[in-house]
Amino acid sequence: MESEDDTKPAATAEPRNSYLEEKAFKSRTLLIFGTISDSVAADVTRRLIALDADSPEKPIDILVSSPGGHLESGDAIHDIVRFISAPVNMIGTGWVGSAATHLFLAAPRERRVCLPNTRFLIHQPSGGAGGQATDIAIQAQEIIKARQRIAHEIARETGKPIDVVLADIERDRWLSAEEAVEYGLVSRIIQRKTELKG
């Protein structure tokens, strides 16, 4: 049987989380950390829409540190960032890879920044095809289409020729913060929040 003391940490955990959530919301800051999934996309897009409704003229900061995840979930965040009226600052930290790089590119280049130790990863989509031969063939075609789509997005947002991007994403391509600036994924490297206004 639990004592009264055993239940106190659980009772205080929820108000603390609510407090942090409220503070983050009021500061117009969202976090995308970890694997991108449908639930992450639903949570982020819901918050983006709410913040946009609250003050469509004020910027929203999104901190991204993610290895990627479900491509279509990244697509959902990417499209909502462009759908809303509020300007969005994408701030890379830790590492930004795969589908996370795709959603990172939703912001215009001048609003894409990163912290000094951020690493970026671009590559072609992958999949674990299984089942009947015809289903495997369909999945393979869809991966090829996704590869083309991602390559065109990277080319458009970085200014790189499409053939260069296709070659670059053939295998994992890692970029440091400085290399990401040179490649066009990021406009500049910042160290402090005050530099976002610069």
CSV table of C-alpha atoms in Angstrom, one decimal:
chain,number,residue,atom,x,y,z
A,1,MET,CA,0.0,0.0,0.0
A,2,GLU,CA,1.3,3.5,-0.9
A,3,SER,CA,1.9,6.0,1.8
A,4,GLU,CA,0.9,9.6,1.4
A,5,ASP,CA,4.5,10.6,0.7
A,6,ASP,CA,4.6,8.1,-2.3
A,7,THR,CA,1.9,9.9,-4.1
A,8,LYS,CA,3.3,13.5,-3.7
A,9,PRO,CA,5.8,13.4,-6.6
A,10,ALA,CA,3.1,12.3,-9.1
A,11,ALA,CA,0.7,14.9,-7.8
A,12,THR,CA,3.3,17.7,-8.3
A,13,ALA,CA,4.5,16.5,-11.7
A,14,GLU,CA,1.4,17.5,-13.6
A,15,PRO,CA,1.2,21.2,-12.4
A,16,ARG,CA,5.0,21.5,-13.1
A,17,ASN,CA,4.5,20.3,-16.7
A,18,SER,CA,1.5,22.6,-17.1
A,19,TYR,CA,3.6,25.5,-15.9
A,20,LEU,CA,6.4,24.8,-18.3
A,21,GLU,CA,3.9,24.3,-21.2
A,22,GLU,CA,2.3,27.6,-20.4
A,23,LYS,CA,5.6,29.4,-20.2
A,24,ALA,CA,6.8,27.9,-23.5
A,25,PHE,CA,3.5,28.9,-25.2
A,26,LYS,CA,3.6,32.4,-23.9
A,27,SER,CA,7.2,32.8,-25.2
A,28,ARG,CA,6.0,31.5,-28.6
A,29,THR,CA,8.6,28.8,-28.6
A,30,LEU,CA,8.0,25.2,-29.7
A,31,LEU,CA,10.4,22.2,-29.4
A,32,ILE,CA,10.7,19.4,-31.9
A,33,PHE,CA,13.0,17.0,-30.1
A,34,GLY,CA,13.4,13.2,-30.9
A,35,THR,CA,11.8,11.1,-33.6
A,36,ILE,CA,9.1,12.8,-35.7
A,37,SER,CA,5.9,10.8,-35.6
A,38,ASP,CA,2.2,11.4,-36.2
A,39,SER,CA,1.6,12.4,-32.6
A,40,VAL,CA,4.5,14.9,-32.7
A,41,ALA,CA,3.2,16.4,-35.9
A,42,ALA,CA,-0.3,16.7,-34.4
A,43,ASP,CA,1.0,18.4,-31.3
A,44,VAL,CA,3.3,20.8,-33.1
A,45,THR,CA,0.7,21.7,-35.8
A,46,ARG,CA,-2.0,22.3,-33.1
A,47,ARG,CA,0.3,24.7,-31.3
A,48,LEU,CA,1.3,26.5,-34.5
A,49,ILE,CA,-2.3,27.1,-35.4
A,50,ALA,CA,-3.1,28.3,-31.8
A,51,LEU,CA,-0.1,30.7,-31.7
A,52,ASP,CA,-1.0,32.0,-35.2
A,53,ALA,CA,-4.6,32.6,-34.1
A,54,ASP,CA,-3.3,34.4,-30.9
A,55,SER,CA,-0.9,36.8,-32.7
A,56,PRO,CA,-0.4,36.2,-36.4
A,57,GLU,CA,2.1,39.1,-36.7
A,58,LYS,CA,4.5,37.8,-34.0
A,59,PRO,CA,7.2,35.3,-34.8
A,60,ILE,CA,7.2,31.8,-33.5
A,61,ASP,CA,10.5,30.1,-32.7
A,62,ILE,CA,10.9,26.4,-33.3
A,63,LEU,CA,13.9,24.6,-31.8
A,64,VAL,CA,14.7,21.5,-33.7
A,65,SER,CA,16.9,18.6,-32.6
A,66,SER,CA,15.8,15.4,-34.3
A,67,PRO,CA,17.2,12.5,-36.2
A,68,GLY,CA,14.1,12.6,-38.4
A,69,GLY,CA,11.4,10.0,-38.5
A,70,HIS,CA,8.2,9.6,-40.5
A,71,LEU,CA,8.5,11.6,-43.7
A,72,GLU,CA,4.8,12.4,-44.0
A,73,SER,CA,4.7,13.6,-40.4
A,74,GLY,CA,7.5,16.0,-41.2
A,75,ASP,CA,5.6,17.0,-44.3
A,76,ALA,CA,2.6,18.0,-42.1
A,77,ILE,CA,4.7,20.3,-40.0
A,78,HIS,CA,6.5,21.7,-43.1
A,79,ASP,CA,3.2,22.5,-44.8
A,80,ILE,CA,1.5,24.1,-41.7
A,81,VAL,CA,4.6,26.3,-41.1
A,82,ARG,CA,4.0,27.7,-44.6
A,83,PHE,CA,0.2,27.7,-44.2
A,84,ILE,CA,0.0,30.0,-41.1
A,85,SER,CA,0.5,33.8,-41.3
A,86,ALA,CA,2.9,34.1,-38.4
A,87,PRO,CA,6.6,34.2,-39.4
A,88,VAL,CA,8.5,31.1,-38.1
A,89,ASN,CA,12.2,31.0,-37.0
A,90,MET,CA,13.7,27.6,-37.3
A,91,ILE,CA,16.6,27.1,-34.9
A,92,GLY,CA,18.8,24.0,-35.3
A,93,THR,CA,20.5,22.5,-32.2
A,94,GLY,CA,22.0,19.1,-31.5
A,95,TRP,CA,21.4,17.5,-34.8
A,96,VAL,CA,18.8,18.0,-37.6
A,97,GLY,CA,18.5,15.0,-39.9
A,98,SER,CA,16.4,13.4,-42.6
A,99,ALA,CA,12.7,14.4,-42.2
A,100,ALA,CA,13.7,17.0,-39.6
A,101,THR,CA,15.9,18.7,-42.2
A,102,HIS,CA,12.8,18.7,-44.5
A,103,LEU,CA,10.6,20.5,-42.0
A,104,PHE,CA,13.5,22.8,-41.1
A,105,LEU,CA,13.4,24.0,-44.7
A,106,ALA,CA,9.8,25.2,-44.4
A,107,ALA,CA,11.0,28.6,-43.1
A,108,PRO,CA,12.6,31.1,-45.5
A,109,ARG,CA,16.4,31.0,-45.5
A,110,GLU,CA,16.8,34.2,-43.6
A,111,ARG,CA,14.7,32.6,-40.8
A,112,ARG,CA,16.7,29.4,-40.7
A,113,VAL,CA,19.5,29.6,-38.1
A,114,CYS,CA,21.4,27.2,-35.9
A,115,LEU,CA,23.5,27.1,-32.8
A,116,PRO,CA,27.3,26.5,-33.2
A,117,ASN,CA,27.4,22.7,-32.5
A,118,THR,CA,24.5,21.7,-34.7
A,119,ARG,CA,25.0,19.0,-37.3
A,120,PHE,CA,22.8,18.4,-40.3
A,121,LEU,CA,22.1,15.2,-42.2
A,122,ILE,CA,20.6,15.0,-45.7
A,123,HIS,CA,19.9,11.7,-47.5
A,124,GLN,CA,17.3,10.0,-49.6
A,125,PRO,CA,14.3,8.4,-48.0
A,126,SER,CA,14.5,4.8,-47.0
A,127,GLY,CA,11.9,2.1,-46.5
A,128,GLY,CA,11.5,-1.4,-45.3
A,129,ALA,CA,9.5,-2.9,-48.2
A,130,GLY,CA,7.9,-6.2,-47.5
A,131,GLY,CA,5.0,-8.4,-48.8
A,132,GLN,CA,4.1,-9.5,-52.3
A,133,ALA,CA,6.4,-8.6,-55.2
A,134,THR,CA,3.8,-6.1,-56.6
A,135,ASP,CA,3.5,-4.3,-53.3
A,136,ILE,CA,7.3,-4.1,-53.0
A,137,ALA,CA,7.5,-2.6,-56.5
A,138,ILE,CA,4.8,0.0,-55.6
A,139,GLN,CA,6.7,0.9,-52.4
A,140,ALA,CA,9.9,1.2,-54.4
A,141,GLN,CA,8.2,3.6,-56.8
A,142,GLU,CA,6.9,5.7,-53.9
A,143,ILE,CA,10.4,6.0,-52.4
A,144,ILE,CA,11.8,7.2,-55.8
A,145,LYS,CA,9.0,9.8,-56.0
A,146,ALA,CA,9.8,10.9,-52.4
A,147,ARG,CA,13.5,11.1,-53.2
A,148,GLN,CA,12.8,13.4,-56.2
A,149,ARG,CA,10.4,15.6,-54.1
A,150,ILE,CA,12.9,16.0,-51.3
A,151,ALA,CA,15.8,16.7,-53.7
A,152,HIS,CA,13.7,19.4,-55.4
A,153,GLU,CA,12.8,21.0,-52.0
A,154,ILE,CA,16.5,21.0,-51.0
A,155,ALA,CA,17.5,22.5,-54.3
A,156,ARG,CA,14.8,25.2,-54.2
A,157,GLU,CA,15.6,26.2,-50.6
A,158,THR,CA,19.4,26.1,-50.9
A,159,GLY,CA,19.9,27.3,-54.5
A,160,LYS,CA,21.9,24.2,-55.3
A,161,PRO,CA,21.4,22.6,-58.8
A,162,ILE,CA,19.1,19.6,-58.6
A,163,ASP,CA,21.8,17.2,-60.0
A,164,VAL,CA,24.2,18.2,-57.3
A,165,VAL,CA,21.5,17.6,-54.6
A,166,LEU,CA,20.6,14.2,-56.0
A,167,ALA,CA,24.2,13.2,-55.9
A,168,ASP,CA,24.6,14.6,-52.4
A,169,ILE,CA,21.7,12.6,-51.0
A,170,GLU,CA,22.6,9.3,-52.7
A,171,ARG,CA,24.4,8.5,-49.4
A,172,ASP,CA,24.3,10.1,-45.9
A,173,ARG,CA,25.7,13.6,-46.2
A,174,TRP,CA,26.7,15.2,-42.9
A,175,LEU,CA,27.2,18.9,-42.5
A,176,SER,CA,28.6,21.0,-39.6
A,177,ALA,CA,27.0,24.3,-38.8
A,178,GLU,CA,29.5,26.1,-41.0
A,179,GLU,CA,29.0,23.6,-43.8
A,180,ALA,CA,25.2,24.0,-43.5
A,181,VAL,CA,25.6,27.7,-44.0
A,182,GLU,CA,27.8,27.2,-47.0
A,183,TYR,CA,25.4,24.7,-48.5
A,184,GLY,CA,22.4,27.1,-48.0
A,185,LEU,CA,20.5,25.0,-45.4
A,186,VAL,CA,21.1,27.8,-42.8
A,187,SER,CA,21.5,31.5,-43.2
A,188,ARG,CA,23.7,32.0,-40.2
A,189,ILE,CA,25.0,30.6,-36.9
A,190,ILE,CA,23.9,32.3,-33.7
A,191,GLN,CA,24.8,31.8,-30.1
A,192,ARG,CA,22.1,33.8,-28.3
A,193,LYS,CA,18.4,34.4,-28.6
A,194,THR,CA,19.0,38.1,-28.9
A,195,GLU,CA,20.7,37.4,-32.3
A,196,LEU,CA,17.4,36.2,-33.8
A,197,LYS,CA,16.4,39.8,-34.2
A,198,GLY,CA,19.7,40.7,-36.0
